[in-house]
CSV table of C-alpha atoms and ligand atoms in Angstrom, one decimal:
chain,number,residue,atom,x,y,z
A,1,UNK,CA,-26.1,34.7,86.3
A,2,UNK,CA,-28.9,35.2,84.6
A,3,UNK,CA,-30.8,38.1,83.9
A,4,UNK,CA,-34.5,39.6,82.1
A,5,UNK,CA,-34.2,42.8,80.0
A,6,UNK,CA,-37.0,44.3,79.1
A,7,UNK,CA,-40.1,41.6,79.5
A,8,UNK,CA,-43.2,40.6,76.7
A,9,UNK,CA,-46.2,42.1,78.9
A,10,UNK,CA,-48.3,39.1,77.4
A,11,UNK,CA,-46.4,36.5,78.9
A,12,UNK,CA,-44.2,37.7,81.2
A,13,UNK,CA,-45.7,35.4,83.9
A,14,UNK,CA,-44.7,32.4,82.4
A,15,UNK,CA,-41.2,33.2,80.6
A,16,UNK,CA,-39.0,32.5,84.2
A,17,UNK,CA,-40.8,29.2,84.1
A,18,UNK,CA,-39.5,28.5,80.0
A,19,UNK,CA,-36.0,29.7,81.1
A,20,UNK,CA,-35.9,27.9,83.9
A,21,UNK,CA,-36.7,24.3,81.9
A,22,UNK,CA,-33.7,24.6,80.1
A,23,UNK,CA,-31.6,27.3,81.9
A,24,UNK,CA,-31.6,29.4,79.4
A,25,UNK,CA,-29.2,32.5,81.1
A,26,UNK,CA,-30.5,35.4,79.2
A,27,UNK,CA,-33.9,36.7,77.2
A,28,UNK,CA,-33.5,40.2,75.6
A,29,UNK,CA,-36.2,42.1,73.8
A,30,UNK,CA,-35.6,44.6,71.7
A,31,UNK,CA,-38.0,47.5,70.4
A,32,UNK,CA,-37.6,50.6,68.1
A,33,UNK,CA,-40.8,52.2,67.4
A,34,UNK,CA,-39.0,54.4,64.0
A,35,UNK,CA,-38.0,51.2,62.0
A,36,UNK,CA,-40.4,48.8,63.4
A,37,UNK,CA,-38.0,46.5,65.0
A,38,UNK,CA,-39.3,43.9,67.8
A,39,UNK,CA,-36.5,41.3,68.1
A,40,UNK,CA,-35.9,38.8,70.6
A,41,UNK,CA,-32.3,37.3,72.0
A,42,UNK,CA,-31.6,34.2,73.3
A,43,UNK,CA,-28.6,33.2,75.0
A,44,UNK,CA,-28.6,29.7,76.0
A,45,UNK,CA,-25.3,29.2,77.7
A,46,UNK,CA,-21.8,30.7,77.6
A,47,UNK,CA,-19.7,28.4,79.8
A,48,UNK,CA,-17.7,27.4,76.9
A,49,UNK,CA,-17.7,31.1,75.2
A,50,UNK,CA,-20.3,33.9,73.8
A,51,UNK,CA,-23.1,32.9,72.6
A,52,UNK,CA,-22.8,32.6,68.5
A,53,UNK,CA,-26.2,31.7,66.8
A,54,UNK,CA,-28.0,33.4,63.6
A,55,UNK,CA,-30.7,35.8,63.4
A,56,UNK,CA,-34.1,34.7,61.9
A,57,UNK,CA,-36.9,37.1,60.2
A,58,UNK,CA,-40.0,35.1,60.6
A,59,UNK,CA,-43.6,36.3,60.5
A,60,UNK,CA,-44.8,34.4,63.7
A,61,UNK,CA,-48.7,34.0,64.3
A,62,UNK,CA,-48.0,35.3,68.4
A,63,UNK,CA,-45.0,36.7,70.1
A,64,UNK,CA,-45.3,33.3,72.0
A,65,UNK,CA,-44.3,31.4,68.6
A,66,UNK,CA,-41.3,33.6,68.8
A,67,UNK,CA,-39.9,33.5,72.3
A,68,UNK,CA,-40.5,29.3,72.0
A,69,UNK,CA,-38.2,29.4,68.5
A,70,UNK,CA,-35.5,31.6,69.8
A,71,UNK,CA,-35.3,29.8,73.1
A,72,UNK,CA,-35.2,25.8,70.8
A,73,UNK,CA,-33.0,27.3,68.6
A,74,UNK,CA,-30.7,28.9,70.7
A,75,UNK,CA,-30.2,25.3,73.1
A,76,UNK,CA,-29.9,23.6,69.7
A,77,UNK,CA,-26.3,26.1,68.9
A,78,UNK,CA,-24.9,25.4,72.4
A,79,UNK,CA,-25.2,21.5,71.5
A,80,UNK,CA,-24.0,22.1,68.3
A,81,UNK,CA,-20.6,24.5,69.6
A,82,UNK,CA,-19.9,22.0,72.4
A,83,UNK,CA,-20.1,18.8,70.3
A,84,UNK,CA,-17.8,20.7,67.7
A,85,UNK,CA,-15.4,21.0,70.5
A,86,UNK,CA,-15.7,24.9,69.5
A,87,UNK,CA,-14.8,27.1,72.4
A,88,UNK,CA,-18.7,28.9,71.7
A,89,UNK,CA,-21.7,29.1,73.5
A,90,UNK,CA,-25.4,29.1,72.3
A,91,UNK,CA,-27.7,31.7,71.4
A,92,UNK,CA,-30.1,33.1,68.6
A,93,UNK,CA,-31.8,36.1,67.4
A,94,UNK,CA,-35.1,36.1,66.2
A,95,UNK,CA,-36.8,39.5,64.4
A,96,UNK,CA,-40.9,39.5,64.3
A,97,UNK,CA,-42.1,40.3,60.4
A,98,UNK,CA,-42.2,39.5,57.0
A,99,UNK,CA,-38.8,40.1,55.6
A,100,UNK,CA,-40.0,41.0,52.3
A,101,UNK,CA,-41.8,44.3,53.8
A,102,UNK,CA,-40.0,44.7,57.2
A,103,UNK,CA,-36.2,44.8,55.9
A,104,UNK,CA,-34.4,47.8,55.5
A,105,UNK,CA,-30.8,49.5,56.4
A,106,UNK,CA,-32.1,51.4,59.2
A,107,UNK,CA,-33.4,47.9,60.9
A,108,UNK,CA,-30.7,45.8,60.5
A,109,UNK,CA,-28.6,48.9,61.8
A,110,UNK,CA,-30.8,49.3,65.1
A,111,UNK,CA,-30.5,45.3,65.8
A,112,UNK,CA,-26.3,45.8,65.3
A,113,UNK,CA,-26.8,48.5,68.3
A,114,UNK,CA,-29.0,46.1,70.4
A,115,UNK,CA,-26.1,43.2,69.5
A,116,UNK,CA,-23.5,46.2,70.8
A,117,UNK,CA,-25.4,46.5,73.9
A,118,UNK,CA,-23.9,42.8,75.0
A,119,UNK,CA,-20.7,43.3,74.6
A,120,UNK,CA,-19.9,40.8,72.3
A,121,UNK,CA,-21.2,38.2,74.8
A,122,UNK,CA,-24.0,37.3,71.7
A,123,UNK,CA,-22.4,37.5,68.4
A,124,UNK,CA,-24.7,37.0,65.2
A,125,UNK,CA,-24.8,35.7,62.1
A,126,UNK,CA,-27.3,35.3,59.0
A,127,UNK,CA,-29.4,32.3,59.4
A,128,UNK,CA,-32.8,32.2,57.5
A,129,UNK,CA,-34.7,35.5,55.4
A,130,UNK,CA,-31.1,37.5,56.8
A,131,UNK,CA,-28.4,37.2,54.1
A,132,UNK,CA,-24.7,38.5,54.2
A,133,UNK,CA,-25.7,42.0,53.1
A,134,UNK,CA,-27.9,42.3,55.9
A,135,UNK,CA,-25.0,41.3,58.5
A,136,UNK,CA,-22.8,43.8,56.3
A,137,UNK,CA,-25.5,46.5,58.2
A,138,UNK,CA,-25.1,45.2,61.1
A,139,UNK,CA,-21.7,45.0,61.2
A,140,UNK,CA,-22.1,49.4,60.9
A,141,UNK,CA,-23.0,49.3,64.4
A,142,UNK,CA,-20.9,47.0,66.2
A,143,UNK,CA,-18.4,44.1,65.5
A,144,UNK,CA,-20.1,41.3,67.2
A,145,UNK,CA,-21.4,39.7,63.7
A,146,UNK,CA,-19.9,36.7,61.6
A,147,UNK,CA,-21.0,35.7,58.3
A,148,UNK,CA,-19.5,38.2,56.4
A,149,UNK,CA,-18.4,38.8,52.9
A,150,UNK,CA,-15.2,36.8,51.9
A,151,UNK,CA,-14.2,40.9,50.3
A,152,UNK,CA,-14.4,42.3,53.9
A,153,UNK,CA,-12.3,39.2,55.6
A,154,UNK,CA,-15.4,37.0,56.1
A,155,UNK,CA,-15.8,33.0,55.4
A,156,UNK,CA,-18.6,33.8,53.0
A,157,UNK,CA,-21.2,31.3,52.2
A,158,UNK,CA,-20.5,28.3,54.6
A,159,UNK,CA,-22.7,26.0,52.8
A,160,UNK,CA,-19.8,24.0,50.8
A,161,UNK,CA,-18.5,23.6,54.4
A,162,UNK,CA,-21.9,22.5,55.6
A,163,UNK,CA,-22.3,19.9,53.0
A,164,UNK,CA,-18.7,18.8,53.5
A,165,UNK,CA,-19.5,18.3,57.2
A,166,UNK,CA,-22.3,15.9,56.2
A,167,UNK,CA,-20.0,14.3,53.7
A,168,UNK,CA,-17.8,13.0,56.5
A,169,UNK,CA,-20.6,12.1,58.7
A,170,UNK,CA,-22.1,10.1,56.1
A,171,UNK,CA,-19.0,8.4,55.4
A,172,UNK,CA,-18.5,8.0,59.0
A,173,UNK,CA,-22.1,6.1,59.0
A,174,UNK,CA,-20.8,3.9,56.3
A,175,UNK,CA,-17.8,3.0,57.8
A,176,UNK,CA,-19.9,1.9,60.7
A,177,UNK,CA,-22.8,-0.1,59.3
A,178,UNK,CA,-20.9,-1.9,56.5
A,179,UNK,CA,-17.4,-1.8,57.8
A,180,UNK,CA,-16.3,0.4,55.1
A,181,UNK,CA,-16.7,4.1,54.2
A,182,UNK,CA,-16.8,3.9,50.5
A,183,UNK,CA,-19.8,5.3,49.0
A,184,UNK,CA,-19.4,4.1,45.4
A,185,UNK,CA,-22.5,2.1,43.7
A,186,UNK,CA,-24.4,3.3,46.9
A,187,UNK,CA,-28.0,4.4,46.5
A,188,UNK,CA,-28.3,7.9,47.7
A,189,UNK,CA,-31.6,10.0,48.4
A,190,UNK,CA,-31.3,13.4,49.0
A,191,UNK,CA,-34.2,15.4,49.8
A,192,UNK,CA,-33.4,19.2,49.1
A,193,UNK,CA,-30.7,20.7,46.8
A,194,UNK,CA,-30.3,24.0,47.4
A,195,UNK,CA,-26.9,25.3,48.7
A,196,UNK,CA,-26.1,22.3,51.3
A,197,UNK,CA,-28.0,19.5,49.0
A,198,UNK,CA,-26.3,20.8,45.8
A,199,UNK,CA,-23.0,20.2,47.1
A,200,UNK,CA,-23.5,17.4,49.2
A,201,UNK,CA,-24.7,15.8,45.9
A,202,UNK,CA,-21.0,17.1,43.8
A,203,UNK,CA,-19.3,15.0,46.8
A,204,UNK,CA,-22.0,11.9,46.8
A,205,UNK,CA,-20.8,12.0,42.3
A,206,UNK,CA,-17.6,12.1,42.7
A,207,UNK,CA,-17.1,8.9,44.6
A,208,UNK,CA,-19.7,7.4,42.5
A,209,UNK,CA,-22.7,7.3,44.7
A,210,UNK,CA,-26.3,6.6,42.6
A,211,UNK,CA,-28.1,10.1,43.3
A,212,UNK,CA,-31.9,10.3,43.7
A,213,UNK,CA,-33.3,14.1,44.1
A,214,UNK,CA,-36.3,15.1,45.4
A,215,UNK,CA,-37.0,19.5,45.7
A,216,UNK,CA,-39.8,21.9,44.9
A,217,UNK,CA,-37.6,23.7,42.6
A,218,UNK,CA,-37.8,22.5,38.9
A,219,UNK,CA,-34.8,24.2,37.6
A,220,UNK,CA,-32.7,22.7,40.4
A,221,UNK,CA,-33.9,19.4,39.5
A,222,UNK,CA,-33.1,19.7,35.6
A,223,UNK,CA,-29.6,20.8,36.7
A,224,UNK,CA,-28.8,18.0,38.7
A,225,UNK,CA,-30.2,15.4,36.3
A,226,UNK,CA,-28.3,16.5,33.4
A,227,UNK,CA,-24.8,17.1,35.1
A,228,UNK,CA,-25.2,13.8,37.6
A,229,UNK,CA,-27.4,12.0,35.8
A,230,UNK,CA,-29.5,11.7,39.0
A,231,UNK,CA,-33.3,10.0,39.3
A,232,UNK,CA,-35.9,12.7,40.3
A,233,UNK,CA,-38.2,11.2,42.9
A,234,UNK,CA,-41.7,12.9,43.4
A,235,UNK,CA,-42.6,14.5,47.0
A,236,UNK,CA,-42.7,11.7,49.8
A,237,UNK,CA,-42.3,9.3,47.7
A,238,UNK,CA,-39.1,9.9,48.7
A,239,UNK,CA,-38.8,8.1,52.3
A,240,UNK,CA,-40.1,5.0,50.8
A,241,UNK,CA,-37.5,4.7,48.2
A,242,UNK,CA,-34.9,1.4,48.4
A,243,UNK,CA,-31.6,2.9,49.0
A,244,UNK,CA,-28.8,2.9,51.6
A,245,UNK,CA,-28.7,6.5,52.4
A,246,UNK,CA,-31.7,9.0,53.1
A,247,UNK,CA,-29.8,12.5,53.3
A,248,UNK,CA,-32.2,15.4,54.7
A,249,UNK,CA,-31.4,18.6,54.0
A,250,UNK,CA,-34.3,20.7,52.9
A,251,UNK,CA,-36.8,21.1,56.4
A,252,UNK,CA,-36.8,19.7,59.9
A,253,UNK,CA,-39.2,17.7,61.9
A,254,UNK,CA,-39.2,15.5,58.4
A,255,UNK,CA,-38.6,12.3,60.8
A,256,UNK,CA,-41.7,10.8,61.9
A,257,UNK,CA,-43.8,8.2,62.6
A,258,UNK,CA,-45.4,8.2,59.6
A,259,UNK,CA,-42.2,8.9,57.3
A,260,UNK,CA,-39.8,6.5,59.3
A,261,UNK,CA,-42.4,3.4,59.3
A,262,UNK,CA,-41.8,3.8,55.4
A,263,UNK,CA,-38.4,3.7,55.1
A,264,UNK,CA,-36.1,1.1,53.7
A,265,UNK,CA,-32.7,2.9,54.3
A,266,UNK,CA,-29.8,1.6,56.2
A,267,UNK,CA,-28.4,4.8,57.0
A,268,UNK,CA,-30.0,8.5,57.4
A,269,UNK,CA,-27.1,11.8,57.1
A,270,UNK,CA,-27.8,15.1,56.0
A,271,UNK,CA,-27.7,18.7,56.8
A,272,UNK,CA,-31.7,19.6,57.6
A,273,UNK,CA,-31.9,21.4,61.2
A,274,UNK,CA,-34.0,19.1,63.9
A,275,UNK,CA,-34.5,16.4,61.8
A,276,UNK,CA,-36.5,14.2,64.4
A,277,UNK,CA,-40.2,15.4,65.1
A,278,UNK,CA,-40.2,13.8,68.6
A,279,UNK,CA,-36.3,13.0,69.5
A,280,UNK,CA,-37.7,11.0,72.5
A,281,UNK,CA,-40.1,9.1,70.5
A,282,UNK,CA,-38.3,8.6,66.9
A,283,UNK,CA,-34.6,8.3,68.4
A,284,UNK,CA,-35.8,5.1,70.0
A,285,UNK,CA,-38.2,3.9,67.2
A,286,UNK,CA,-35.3,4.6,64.5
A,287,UNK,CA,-32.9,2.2,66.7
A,288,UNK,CA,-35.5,-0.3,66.7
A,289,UNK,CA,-36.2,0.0,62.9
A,290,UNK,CA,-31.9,-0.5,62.4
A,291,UNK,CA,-31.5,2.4,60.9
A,292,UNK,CA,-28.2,4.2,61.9
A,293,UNK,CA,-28.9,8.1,61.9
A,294,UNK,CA,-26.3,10.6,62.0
A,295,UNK,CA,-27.3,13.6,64.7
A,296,UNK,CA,-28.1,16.3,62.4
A,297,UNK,CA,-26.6,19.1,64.8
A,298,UNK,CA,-23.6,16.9,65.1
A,299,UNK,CA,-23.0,16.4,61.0
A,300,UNK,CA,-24.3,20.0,59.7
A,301,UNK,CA,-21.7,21.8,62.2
A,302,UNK,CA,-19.4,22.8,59.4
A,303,UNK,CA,-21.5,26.3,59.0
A,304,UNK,CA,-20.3,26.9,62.5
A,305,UNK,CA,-17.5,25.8,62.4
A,306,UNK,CA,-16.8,28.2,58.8
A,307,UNK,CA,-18.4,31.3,61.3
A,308,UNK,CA,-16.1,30.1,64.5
A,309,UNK,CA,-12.8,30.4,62.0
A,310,UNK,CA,-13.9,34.0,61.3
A,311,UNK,CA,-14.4,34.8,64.9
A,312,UNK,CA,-10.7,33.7,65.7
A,313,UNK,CA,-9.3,35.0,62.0
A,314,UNK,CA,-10.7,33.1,58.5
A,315,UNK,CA,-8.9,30.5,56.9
A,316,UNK,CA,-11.3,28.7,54.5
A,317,UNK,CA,-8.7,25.5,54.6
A,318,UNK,CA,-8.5,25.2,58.9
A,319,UNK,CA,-12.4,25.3,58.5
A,320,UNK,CA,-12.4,22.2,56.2
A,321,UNK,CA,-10.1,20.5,58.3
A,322,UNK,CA,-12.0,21.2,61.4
A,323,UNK,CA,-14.9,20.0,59.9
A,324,UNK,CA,-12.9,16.6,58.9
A,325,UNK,CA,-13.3,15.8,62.3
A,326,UNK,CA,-17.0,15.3,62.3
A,327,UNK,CA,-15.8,11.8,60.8
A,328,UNK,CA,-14.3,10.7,64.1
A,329,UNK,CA,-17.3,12.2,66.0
A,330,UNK,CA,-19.7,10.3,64.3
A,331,UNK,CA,-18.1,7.1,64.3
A,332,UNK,CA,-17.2,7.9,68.1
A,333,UNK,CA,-21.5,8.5,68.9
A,334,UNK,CA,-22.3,5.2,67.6
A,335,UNK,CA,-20.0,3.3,69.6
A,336,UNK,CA,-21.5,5.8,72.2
A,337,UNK,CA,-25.1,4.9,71.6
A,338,UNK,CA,-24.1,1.1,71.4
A,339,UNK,CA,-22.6,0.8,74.7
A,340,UNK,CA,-25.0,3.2,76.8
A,341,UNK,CA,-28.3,1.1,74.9
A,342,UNK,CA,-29.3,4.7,73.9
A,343,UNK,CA,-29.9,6.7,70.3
A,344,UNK,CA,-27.2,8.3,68.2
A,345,UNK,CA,-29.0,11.7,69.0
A,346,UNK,CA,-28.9,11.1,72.7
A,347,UNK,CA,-25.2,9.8,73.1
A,348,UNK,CA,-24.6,13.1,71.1
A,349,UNK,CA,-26.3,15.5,73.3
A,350,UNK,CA,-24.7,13.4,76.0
A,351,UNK,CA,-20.9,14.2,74.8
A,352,UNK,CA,-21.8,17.5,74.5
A,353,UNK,CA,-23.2,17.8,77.9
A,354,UNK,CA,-20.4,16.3,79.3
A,355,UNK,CA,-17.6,18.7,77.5
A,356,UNK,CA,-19.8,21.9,79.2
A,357,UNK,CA,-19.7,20.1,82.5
A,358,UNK,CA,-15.7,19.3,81.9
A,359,UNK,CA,-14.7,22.6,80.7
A,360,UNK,CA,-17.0,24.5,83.8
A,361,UNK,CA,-15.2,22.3,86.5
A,362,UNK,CA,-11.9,23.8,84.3
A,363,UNK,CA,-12.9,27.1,85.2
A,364,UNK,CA,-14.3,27.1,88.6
A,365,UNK,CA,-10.7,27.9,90.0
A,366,UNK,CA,-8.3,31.0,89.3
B,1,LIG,P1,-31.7,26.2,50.8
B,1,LIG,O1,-32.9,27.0,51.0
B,1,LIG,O2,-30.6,26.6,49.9
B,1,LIG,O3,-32.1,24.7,50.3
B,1,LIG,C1,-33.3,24.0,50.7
B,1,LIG,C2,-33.8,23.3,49.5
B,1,LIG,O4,-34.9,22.5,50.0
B,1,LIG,C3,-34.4,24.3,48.4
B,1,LIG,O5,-33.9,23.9,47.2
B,1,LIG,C4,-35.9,24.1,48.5
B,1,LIG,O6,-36.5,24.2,47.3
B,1,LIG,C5,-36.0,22.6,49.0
B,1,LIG,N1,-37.3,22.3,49.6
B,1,LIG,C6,-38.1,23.1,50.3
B,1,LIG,N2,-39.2,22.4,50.6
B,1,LIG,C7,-39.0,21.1,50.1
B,1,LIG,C8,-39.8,19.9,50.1
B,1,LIG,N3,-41.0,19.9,50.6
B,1,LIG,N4,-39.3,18.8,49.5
B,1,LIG,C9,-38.1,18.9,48.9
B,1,LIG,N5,-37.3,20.0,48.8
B,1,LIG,C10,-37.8,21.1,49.4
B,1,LIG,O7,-31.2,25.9,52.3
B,1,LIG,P2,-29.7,25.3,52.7
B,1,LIG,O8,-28.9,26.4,53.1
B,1,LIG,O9,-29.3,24.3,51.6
B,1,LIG,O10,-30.1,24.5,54.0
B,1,LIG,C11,-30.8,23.2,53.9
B,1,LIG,C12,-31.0,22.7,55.3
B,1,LIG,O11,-29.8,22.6,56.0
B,1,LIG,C13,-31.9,23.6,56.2
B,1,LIG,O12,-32.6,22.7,57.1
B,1,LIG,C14,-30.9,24.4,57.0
B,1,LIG,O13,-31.4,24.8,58.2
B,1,LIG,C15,-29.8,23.4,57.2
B,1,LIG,N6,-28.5,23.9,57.5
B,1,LIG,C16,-27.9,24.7,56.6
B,1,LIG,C17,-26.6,25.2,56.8
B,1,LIG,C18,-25.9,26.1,55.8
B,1,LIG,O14,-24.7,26.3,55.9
B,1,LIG,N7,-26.6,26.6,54.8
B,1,LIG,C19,-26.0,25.0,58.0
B,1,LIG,C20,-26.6,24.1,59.0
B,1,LIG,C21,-27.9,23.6,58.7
């Protein structure tokens, strides 16, 4: 069933119609006049389980911006649960502001109360300019929150398990394209080394991969030269670079026309949300091109998966091994997209698509 709470005067006209597109089941806004709050809910769909999905502080030009982000990014987390074969649904927060002036206890609180008010049928998490402190507030209010501190029984940062997620699915690649999953003496390119990119790149040294960097952050770079003894690649130049792997994992939307028509790689894995600009247009053209791509939201699940553990009761070493599994995914989608003539991104939403449908038939009797 789905339902309106509350409605943005501006647009209210039109938001049934955005819903609708995508069934979307529920859009909640949320106002406090003392702490200056004005976030926005998305839950996508549930059929699998409550809708888990971050909460973003973004200063958006219009409050359109904002509904159109929560209602993309919530879809994207039910894709991402049901490919995981996580028994989650989709959803997202989104809070309007600059997080640098908007932040404080007394916010974070209030959003925790509005999270209360579903009844654990949204449950949150940090996701970007929201950090594990700020979930620690939220958690005052009600217990519908993941993310947490390792001290107070959370996973903690799940971007080791992120990059360990991508790990597999660029081995996985490997194992498809040359027959063989090693990754030793391969070229490597990874764009963005911050918390997923770092230790994506300690995985890619160990089993003796060739490591090109490329990141705005000088320090980052210096560090990763001297301890890997990786090649530092300047801005773009980075898609035109001759190696086997292109790994993503600094912004989305990084994957078009312009960009792939330069590439050289064989293979494309890494952790970046929404990689392709246009999935309709550079799915295709990347198939054409022979480049295999790993679906980002299939190979970065290991965040989720970290979050899902804590949701059921955290064990840091059933998260890695849940995330092991994104191997056999992988490997399974390109066989997937080979045999249905489609792209890897496709055949992914595809399997995901069909496990909702599955496990909705599962529960349509008593
Ligand atoms: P991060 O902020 O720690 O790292 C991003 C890095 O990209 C930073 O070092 C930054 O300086 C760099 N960067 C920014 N603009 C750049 C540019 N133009 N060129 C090169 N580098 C640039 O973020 P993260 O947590 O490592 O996440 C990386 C990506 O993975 C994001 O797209 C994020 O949405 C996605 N992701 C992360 C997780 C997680 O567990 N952290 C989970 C799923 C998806």
């Amino acid at each position: 069933m789905s339902t309106t709470q509350g409605a943005a005067q501006t647009t209210s006209g039109e938001i049934f119609g955005q819903l609708f597109t995508h069934d979307h089941e529920e859009l909640v806004f949320c106002q406090d006049k003392h702490t200056g709050l004005k976030a926005i809910i998305a839950i996508h769909n549930t059929v699998l389980g409550p809708g888990l999905g971050g909460t973003r502080i973004w200063n958006y030009t219009n409050e359109a911006d904002a509904v159109n982000d929560v209602l993309r990014l919530s879809r994207g987390m039910t894709y991402k649960a049901a490919i995981s074969g996580l028994n989650l649904g989709g959803a997202k927060a989104v809070i309007i502001g600059d997080a640098k002036t908007i932040k404080t206890e007394a916010l974070m609180r209030k959003f925790g109360r509005f999270v209360e008010n579903l009844h654990g049928k949204y449950i949150t998490a940090e996701d970007v300019n929201t950090t594990t402190k700020d979930m620690e507030y939220v958690n005052m209010e009600t217990s519908h929150v993941v993310g947490l501190p390792e001290s107070m029984g959370g996973g903690g940062d799940p971007s080791p398990v992120t990059a360990y997620g991508a790990y597999m699915g660029m081995k996985a690649s490997a194992q498809h394209v040359w027959g063989n999953d090693s990754l030793r003496g391969k070229k490597i390119a990874v764009q963005g080394i911050g918390k997923v990119g770092g230790h994506l790149l300690e995985h890619l040294h160990k089993e003796g991969a060739k490591l090109f960097i490329s990141d705005i952050n000088e320090e980052a770079l210096a560090k990763y030269v001297k301890e890997f003894g990786a090649t530092v690649v300047k801005g773009d130049e980075i898609f035109a670079l001759d190696v086997d792997v292109f790994a993503p994992c600094a912004m989305g939307a990084i994957l078009n026309t312009d960009n792939i028509n330069k590439l050289k790689c064989k293979i494309i894995a890494g952790a970046a949300n929404n990689q392709l600009a246009d999935e309709n247009i550079h799915g295709p053209m990347l198939v054409e091109k022979g480049i295999a791509y790993a679906p980002d939201f299939l190979i970065n699940a290991g965040g989720l998966i970290n979050v899902y553990q804590e949701h059921i009761g955290y064990n840091r070493e059933t998260a890695m091994r849940s995330t092991e599994h994104i191997y056999d995914v992988t490997l399974q989608i390109y066989k997937a997209a080979e045999l249905s003539k489609t792209h890897t991104q496709q055949a992914a939403m595809n399997l995901a698509e069909k496990r909702i449908n599955d496990i909705k038939h599962v529960r349509a009797t008593y």
